[in-house]
Amino acid sequence: MPAFEPFPGLKASLFSLLQVVGPPLAGAFRERPAKPTAFRKFYERGDFPIALEHDGKGNRIAWKVEIEKLDYHHYLPLFFDGLCETVHPYQFFARQGVHDMLEHGGAKILPVIPQLIIPIKNALNTRNRKVICTTLKVLQHLVVSADMVGEALVPYYRQILPILNIFKNMNINSGDGIDYSQQKRENIGDLIQETLEVFECYGGEDAFINIKYMVPTYESCLLK
Amino acid sequence: MACVSRVDGNAKPKSMSRAKQWTGEVENLYRFQQAGYRDELEYKQVKQVERIDRWPETGFVKKLQRRDNTFYYYNRKRECDDRDVHKVKVYTY
């Protein structure tokens, strides 16, 4: 015998009223635009010894002063501050300027590391995909730019790794398709893995445990 | 390729051809021409320098001073792509 229902349709309407809604988004991946940077202010005042040159291949920086003679304590943190920029020419100058200064800095880079942490953290905290990719590549370059830099960064992992923990699994599931962002080194998940491996290789004995503390899903590339 | 080191410092080139494939010498010529010079010989003539800053591992030019006295810095690794090789001019003295 079918069950007795005194008010047919009431059950269905009750169910529609009692639908459970999920929690609101926390906004972990929401982009947070950076405030105007000191880099932009100094650039517009003409305080940087650089000029933009257009050649057949694109843009290039011409330095008005030899990089070896620059005060790294003053200029390197300013260029790192410009990593938050997303607009041309600020973005280009910051990126290329950082690259040139790291390439030719040698022993002048190590004493400046503590002043670079806040700009790096600010760039990562924008949650902007391109800014994060650029900053990760800069971090890889920084670690290999001079001796002991990798080990000098270990005490600051607690400030720069949390944001990497959020984006670590940002890999596109494209099935059997081709992910061109991997070729161009713009896939955030892969870049983070690469960066953490570089940190571990150049960070000394304590590097892995400190990385593991901040990014628990990271597996060592040296202890396999 | 031009044998620059055995030529008189004030010599002018007799002929020019385009590079066909990439070599270390083509890479250095590319870097000099990016900075506005024909090759190492002209750079030494104009700037009156004996030695040029090079990367120790690869021997590629590291730093050049342009005619307007600004500086160009070059990477350790190859910068001249295959698509730019045919644009590199090779001068014969």
Short mmCIF file of C-alpha atoms in Angstrom, two decimals:
data_model
loop_
_atom_site.label_atom_id
_atom_site.label_comp_id
_atom_site.label_asym_id
_atom_site.label_seq_id
_atom_site.Cartn_x
_atom_site.Cartn_y
_atom_site.Cartn_z
CA MET A 1 0.00 0.00 0.00
CA PRO A 2 1.37 3.50 -0.80
CA ALA A 3 2.24 5.72 2.24
CA PHE A 4 -0.51 8.14 3.31
CA GLU A 5 0.30 11.81 2.57
CA PRO A 6 -2.19 14.24 4.14
CA PHE A 7 -0.89 17.22 2.10
CA PRO A 8 0.49 16.01 -1.25
CA GLY A 9 3.27 18.34 -2.59
CA LEU A 10 4.10 19.69 0.88
CA LYS A 11 7.18 17.47 1.17
CA ALA A 12 8.54 18.71 -2.17
CA SER A 13 7.98 22.38 -1.30
CA LEU A 14 9.59 21.92 2.15
CA PHE A 15 12.64 20.42 0.50
CA SER A 16 12.90 23.41 -1.83
CA LEU A 17 12.76 25.79 1.16
CA LEU A 18 15.38 23.83 3.12
CA GLN A 19 18.14 23.82 0.44
CA VAL A 20 21.51 24.06 2.12
CA VAL A 21 23.69 26.80 0.67
CA GLY A 22 27.50 26.45 0.81
CA PRO A 23 29.71 28.85 2.74
CA PRO A 24 30.70 32.14 1.02
CA LEU A 25 34.03 32.29 -0.81
CA ALA A 26 36.95 33.19 1.45
CA GLY A 27 38.73 34.97 -1.42
CA ALA A 28 42.07 33.19 -1.19
CA PHE A 29 42.53 33.44 -4.96
CA ARG A 30 41.02 36.91 -5.35
CA GLU A 31 43.51 39.37 -6.81
CA ARG A 32 44.50 42.24 -4.53
CA PRO A 33 45.84 45.19 -6.53
CA ALA A 34 49.05 46.58 -5.08
CA LYS A 35 49.19 50.18 -3.86
CA PRO A 36 51.37 52.59 -5.89
CA THR A 37 54.96 51.48 -5.57
CA ALA A 38 58.05 53.43 -4.60
CA PHE A 39 59.56 52.14 -7.85
CA ARG A 40 57.00 54.06 -9.91
CA LYS A 41 57.58 57.22 -7.89
CA PHE A 42 61.34 57.07 -8.30
CA TYR A 43 61.07 56.20 -11.99
CA GLU A 44 58.85 59.18 -12.73
CA ARG A 45 61.23 61.45 -10.85
CA GLY A 46 64.06 60.21 -13.06
CA ASP A 47 66.06 58.80 -10.17
CA PHE A 48 66.95 55.56 -11.91
CA PRO A 49 70.07 55.44 -14.07
CA ILE A 50 68.28 53.60 -16.88
CA ALA A 51 66.86 54.32 -20.31
CA LEU A 52 64.57 52.30 -22.53
CA GLU A 53 65.97 51.29 -25.91
CA HIS A 54 63.90 49.78 -28.71
CA ASP A 55 65.78 47.31 -30.83
CA GLY A 56 64.62 44.86 -33.49
CA LYS A 57 63.92 42.20 -30.91
CA GLY A 58 61.82 44.32 -28.56
CA ASN A 59 62.98 46.42 -25.64
CA ARG A 60 66.26 46.59 -23.82
CA ILE A 61 67.65 48.57 -20.89
CA ALA A 62 70.62 50.88 -21.35
CA TRP A 63 72.30 51.73 -18.06
CA LYS A 64 73.59 55.28 -17.63
CA VAL A 65 75.88 54.15 -14.80
CA GLU A 66 77.81 50.90 -14.60
CA ILE A 67 75.90 48.38 -12.51
CA GLU A 68 79.05 47.53 -10.56
CA LYS A 69 79.16 51.09 -9.23
CA LEU A 70 75.53 51.21 -8.07
CA ASP A 71 74.57 51.25 -4.40
CA TYR A 72 72.76 47.92 -4.15
CA HIS A 73 71.31 48.77 -0.74
CA HIS A 74 69.42 51.63 -2.31
CA TYR A 75 68.53 50.38 -5.79
CA LEU A 76 67.94 46.65 -5.52
CA PRO A 77 65.01 46.89 -3.05
CA LEU A 78 63.48 49.59 -5.24
CA PHE A 79 63.64 47.42 -8.34
CA PHE A 80 62.17 44.50 -6.38
CA ASP A 81 59.37 46.83 -5.28
CA GLY A 82 58.54 47.30 -8.95
CA LEU A 83 57.76 43.61 -9.40
CA CYS A 84 54.17 44.42 -8.33
CA GLU A 85 53.73 46.59 -11.41
CA THR A 86 51.60 45.30 -14.25
CA VAL A 87 51.76 48.29 -16.61
CA HIS A 88 54.37 49.04 -19.27
CA PRO A 89 57.05 50.45 -18.97
CA TYR A 90 57.24 50.01 -15.20
CA GLN A 91 56.79 46.26 -15.37
CA PHE A 92 59.50 45.88 -18.03
CA PHE A 93 62.01 48.13 -16.26
CA ALA A 94 61.51 46.43 -12.91
CA ARG A 95 61.87 42.95 -14.33
CA GLN A 96 64.83 43.68 -16.57
CA GLY A 97 66.50 45.86 -13.94
CA VAL A 98 66.27 43.11 -11.34
CA HIS A 99 67.63 40.61 -13.83
CA ASP A 100 70.63 42.78 -14.73
CA MET A 101 71.44 43.66 -11.12
CA LEU A 102 71.29 40.02 -10.02
CA GLU A 103 73.35 38.89 -13.00
CA HIS A 104 76.16 41.36 -12.26
CA GLY A 105 75.90 41.89 -8.54
CA GLY A 106 78.13 39.15 -7.19
CA ALA A 107 78.95 39.59 -3.52
CA LYS A 108 76.94 42.82 -3.27
CA ILE A 109 73.65 40.91 -3.28
CA LEU A 110 73.96 38.93 -0.03
CA PRO A 111 73.92 41.88 2.41
CA VAL A 112 70.75 43.24 0.79
CA ILE A 113 68.64 40.08 1.20
CA PRO A 114 66.76 41.23 4.35
CA GLN A 115 65.58 44.35 2.52
CA LEU A 116 64.19 42.31 -0.36
CA ILE A 117 61.77 40.21 1.67
CA ILE A 118 59.01 42.80 2.06
CA PRO A 119 58.90 43.63 -1.68
CA ILE A 120 58.86 39.91 -2.53
CA LYS A 121 56.04 39.29 -0.07
CA ASN A 122 54.06 42.24 -1.48
CA ALA A 123 54.45 40.98 -5.02
CA LEU A 124 53.30 37.46 -4.11
CA ASN A 125 50.38 38.80 -2.06
CA THR A 126 48.86 40.54 -5.10
CA ARG A 127 47.66 37.05 -6.17
CA ASN A 128 48.06 38.25 -9.77
CA ARG A 129 49.09 35.26 -11.92
CA LYS A 130 51.64 37.13 -14.04
CA VAL A 131 53.18 38.91 -11.08
CA ILE A 132 53.48 35.63 -9.19
CA CYS A 133 55.13 33.92 -12.17
CA THR A 134 57.60 36.79 -12.59
CA THR A 135 58.39 36.82 -8.87
CA LEU A 136 58.98 33.06 -8.81
CA LYS A 137 61.43 33.32 -11.70
CA VAL A 138 63.16 36.21 -9.92
CA LEU A 139 63.41 34.12 -6.74
CA GLN A 140 65.06 31.31 -8.69
CA HIS A 141 67.52 33.75 -10.18
CA LEU A 142 68.18 35.32 -6.77
CA VAL A 143 69.05 32.01 -5.18
CA VAL A 144 71.64 31.14 -7.82
CA SER A 145 72.99 34.68 -8.29
CA ALA A 146 75.63 34.49 -5.57
CA ASP A 147 77.05 32.23 -2.90
CA MET A 148 75.13 31.76 0.35
CA VAL A 149 72.04 33.58 -0.89
CA GLY A 150 69.99 30.38 -0.79
CA GLU A 151 70.93 29.78 2.84
CA ALA A 152 70.32 33.42 3.73
CA LEU A 153 66.73 33.07 2.53
CA VAL A 154 65.88 30.14 4.84
CA PRO A 155 64.90 32.28 7.88
CA TYR A 156 62.45 34.17 5.65
CA TYR A 157 60.60 31.14 4.29
CA ARG A 158 57.79 31.73 6.81
CA GLN A 159 57.14 35.08 5.13
CA ILE A 160 57.28 34.13 1.47
CA LEU A 161 56.16 30.49 1.30
CA PRO A 162 52.54 30.70 2.61
CA ILE A 163 51.27 32.19 -0.63
CA LEU A 164 53.02 29.41 -2.58
CA ASN A 165 51.09 26.92 -0.48
CA ILE A 166 47.83 28.42 -1.75
CA PHE A 167 48.73 28.26 -5.44
CA LYS A 168 50.73 25.04 -5.44
CA ASN A 169 47.95 22.93 -6.94
CA MET A 170 47.02 25.42 -9.62
CA ASN A 171 47.62 23.05 -12.52
CA ILE A 172 45.21 22.88 -15.42
CA ASN A 173 43.64 19.48 -15.95
CA SER A 174 43.57 19.56 -19.74
CA GLY A 175 43.18 15.81 -20.20
CA ASP A 176 45.30 14.78 -23.17
CA GLY A 177 45.53 18.32 -24.51
CA ILE A 178 48.72 20.37 -24.63
CA ASP A 179 49.32 22.94 -21.91
CA TYR A 180 51.38 25.61 -23.64
CA SER A 181 51.80 27.52 -20.40
CA GLN A 182 54.17 24.77 -19.28
CA GLN A 183 56.45 25.40 -22.26
CA LYS A 184 56.44 29.13 -21.66
CA ARG A 185 57.05 28.58 -17.90
CA GLU A 186 53.79 30.30 -16.96
CA ASN A 187 52.08 27.38 -15.23
CA ILE A 188 52.01 28.50 -11.59
CA GLY A 189 51.84 25.02 -10.06
CA ASP A 190 54.90 23.82 -11.97
CA LEU A 191 56.80 27.05 -11.31
CA ILE A 192 56.18 26.75 -7.59
CA GLN A 193 57.45 23.18 -7.60
CA GLU A 194 60.53 24.27 -9.55
CA THR A 195 61.17 27.18 -7.17
CA LEU A 196 60.86 25.03 -4.07
CA GLU A 197 63.30 22.52 -5.56
CA VAL A 198 65.80 25.31 -6.22
CA PHE A 199 65.33 26.54 -2.65
CA GLU A 200 66.03 23.06 -1.35
CA CYS A 201 69.10 22.56 -3.55
CA TYR A 202 70.71 25.85 -2.58
CA GLY A 203 69.32 26.33 0.91
CA GLY A 204 71.61 24.02 2.81
CA GLU A 205 70.74 21.36 5.38
CA ASP A 206 67.83 23.16 7.03
CA ALA A 207 66.08 24.10 3.83
CA PHE A 208 63.90 21.02 3.35
CA ILE A 209 62.49 20.94 6.88
CA ASN A 210 61.64 24.63 6.74
CA ILE A 211 59.97 24.26 3.35
CA LYS A 212 58.03 21.23 4.56
CA TYR A 213 56.81 23.20 7.57
CA MET A 214 55.30 25.89 5.35
CA VAL A 215 54.32 23.71 2.36
CA PRO A 216 53.41 20.30 3.83
CA THR A 217 52.68 18.68 0.47
CA TYR A 218 56.19 19.37 -0.84
CA GLU A 219 58.38 16.28 -1.30
CA SER A 220 62.15 16.48 -1.30
CA CYS A 221 63.98 16.35 -4.62
CA LEU A 222 67.28 15.47 -2.92
CA LEU A 223 66.35 12.76 -0.46
CA LYS A 224 64.72 10.37 -2.94
CA MET B 1 84.94 34.89 -40.34
CA ALA B 2 87.05 38.03 -39.77
CA CYS B 3 90.40 37.50 -38.00
CA VAL B 4 90.10 40.64 -35.97
CA SER B 5 93.06 40.18 -33.67
CA ARG B 6 95.66 40.10 -36.44
CA VAL B 7 94.48 43.24 -38.20
CA ASP B 8 95.79 46.78 -37.85
CA GLY B 9 93.73 48.80 -35.37
CA ASN B 10 92.64 51.40 -37.96
CA ALA B 11 91.71 49.01 -40.76
CA LYS B 12 88.43 49.34 -42.66
CA PRO B 13 86.50 46.25 -43.74
CA LYS B 14 86.76 45.15 -47.37
CA SER B 15 83.57 43.13 -47.59
CA MET B 16 80.54 42.11 -45.63
CA SER B 17 78.47 38.95 -45.62
CA ARG B 18 75.63 37.66 -43.48
CA ALA B 19 76.05 34.86 -40.96
CA LYS B 20 74.56 31.53 -42.00
CA GLN B 21 74.53 29.66 -38.73
CA TRP B 22 75.10 30.41 -35.08
CA THR B 23 78.54 30.13 -33.54
CA GLY B 24 80.22 31.79 -30.58
CA GLU B 25 81.75 34.38 -32.89
CA VAL B 26 78.36 35.15 -34.44
CA GLU B 27 76.96 35.60 -30.92
CA ASN B 28 79.65 38.15 -30.10
CA LEU B 29 79.14 39.96 -33.42
CA TYR B 30 75.41 40.11 -32.62
CA ARG B 31 76.19 41.72 -29.28
CA PHE B 32 78.53 44.30 -30.78
CA GLN B 33 76.00 45.17 -33.47
CA GLN B 34 73.24 45.51 -30.87
CA ALA B 35 75.40 48.16 -29.20
CA GLY B 36 75.93 50.00 -32.49
CA TYR B 37 79.38 48.78 -33.59
CA ARG B 38 80.45 46.62 -36.52
CA ASP B 39 82.59 44.28 -34.44
CA GLU B 40 85.26 44.12 -31.74
CA LEU B 41 87.78 46.02 -33.88
CA GLU B 42 85.56 49.05 -34.32
CA TYR B 43 84.66 49.01 -30.64
CA LYS B 44 88.33 49.12 -29.69
CA GLN B 45 88.96 51.89 -32.24
CA VAL B 46 86.09 54.04 -30.96
CA LYS B 47 86.39 53.43 -27.24
CA GLN B 48 90.18 53.15 -27.09
CA VAL B 49 90.10 50.13 -24.78
CA GLU B 50 92.44 47.15 -24.71
CA ARG B 51 90.19 44.54 -23.15
CA ILE B 52 86.49 43.79 -23.36
CA ASP B 53 84.44 42.45 -20.45
CA ARG B 54 83.53 38.83 -21.17
CA TRP B 55 81.81 36.05 -19.29
CA PRO B 56 84.54 33.64 -18.12
CA GLU B 57 82.54 30.47 -18.75
CA THR B 58 81.37 31.15 -22.27
CA GLY B 59 83.64 33.91 -23.55
CA PHE B 60 80.62 35.94 -24.68
CA VAL B 61 80.72 39.70 -24.38
CA LYS B 62 79.37 40.82 -21.02
CA LYS B 63 79.34 44.59 -21.10
CA LEU B 64 79.72 47.23 -23.80
CA GLN B 65 79.65 51.00 -23.68
CA ARG B 66 77.59 52.57 -26.43
CA ARG B 67 78.49 55.73 -28.32
CA ASP B 68 76.19 57.77 -26.04
CA ASN B 69 78.16 56.38 -23.05
CA THR B 70 75.30 54.26 -21.71
CA PHE B 71 76.02 50.61 -20.96
CA TYR B 72 74.55 47.46 -22.40
CA TYR B 73 74.78 44.30 -20.34
CA TYR B 74 74.43 40.89 -21.91
CA ASN B 75 73.49 37.48 -20.54
CA ARG B 76 75.82 34.64 -19.76
CA LYS B 77 73.97 32.43 -22.21
CA ARG B 78 73.14 32.80 -25.87
CA GLU B 79 71.01 35.82 -26.78
CA CYS B 80 71.05 35.59 -30.59
CA ASP B 81 68.09 33.44 -31.63
CA ASP B 82 68.20 31.35 -34.81
CA ARG B 83 65.78 33.78 -36.46
CA ASP B 84 68.23 36.66 -35.83
CA VAL B 85 71.38 34.86 -37.06
CA HIS B 86 70.88 35.90 -40.69
CA LYS B 87 70.77 39.57 -39.61
CA VAL B 88 74.27 39.44 -38.15
CA LYS B 89 76.87 41.06 -40.42
CA VAL B 90 80.29 39.44 -40.72
CA TYR B 91 83.03 41.82 -41.92
CA THR B 92 86.18 40.70 -43.74
CA TYR B 93 89.36 42.78 -43.57
#
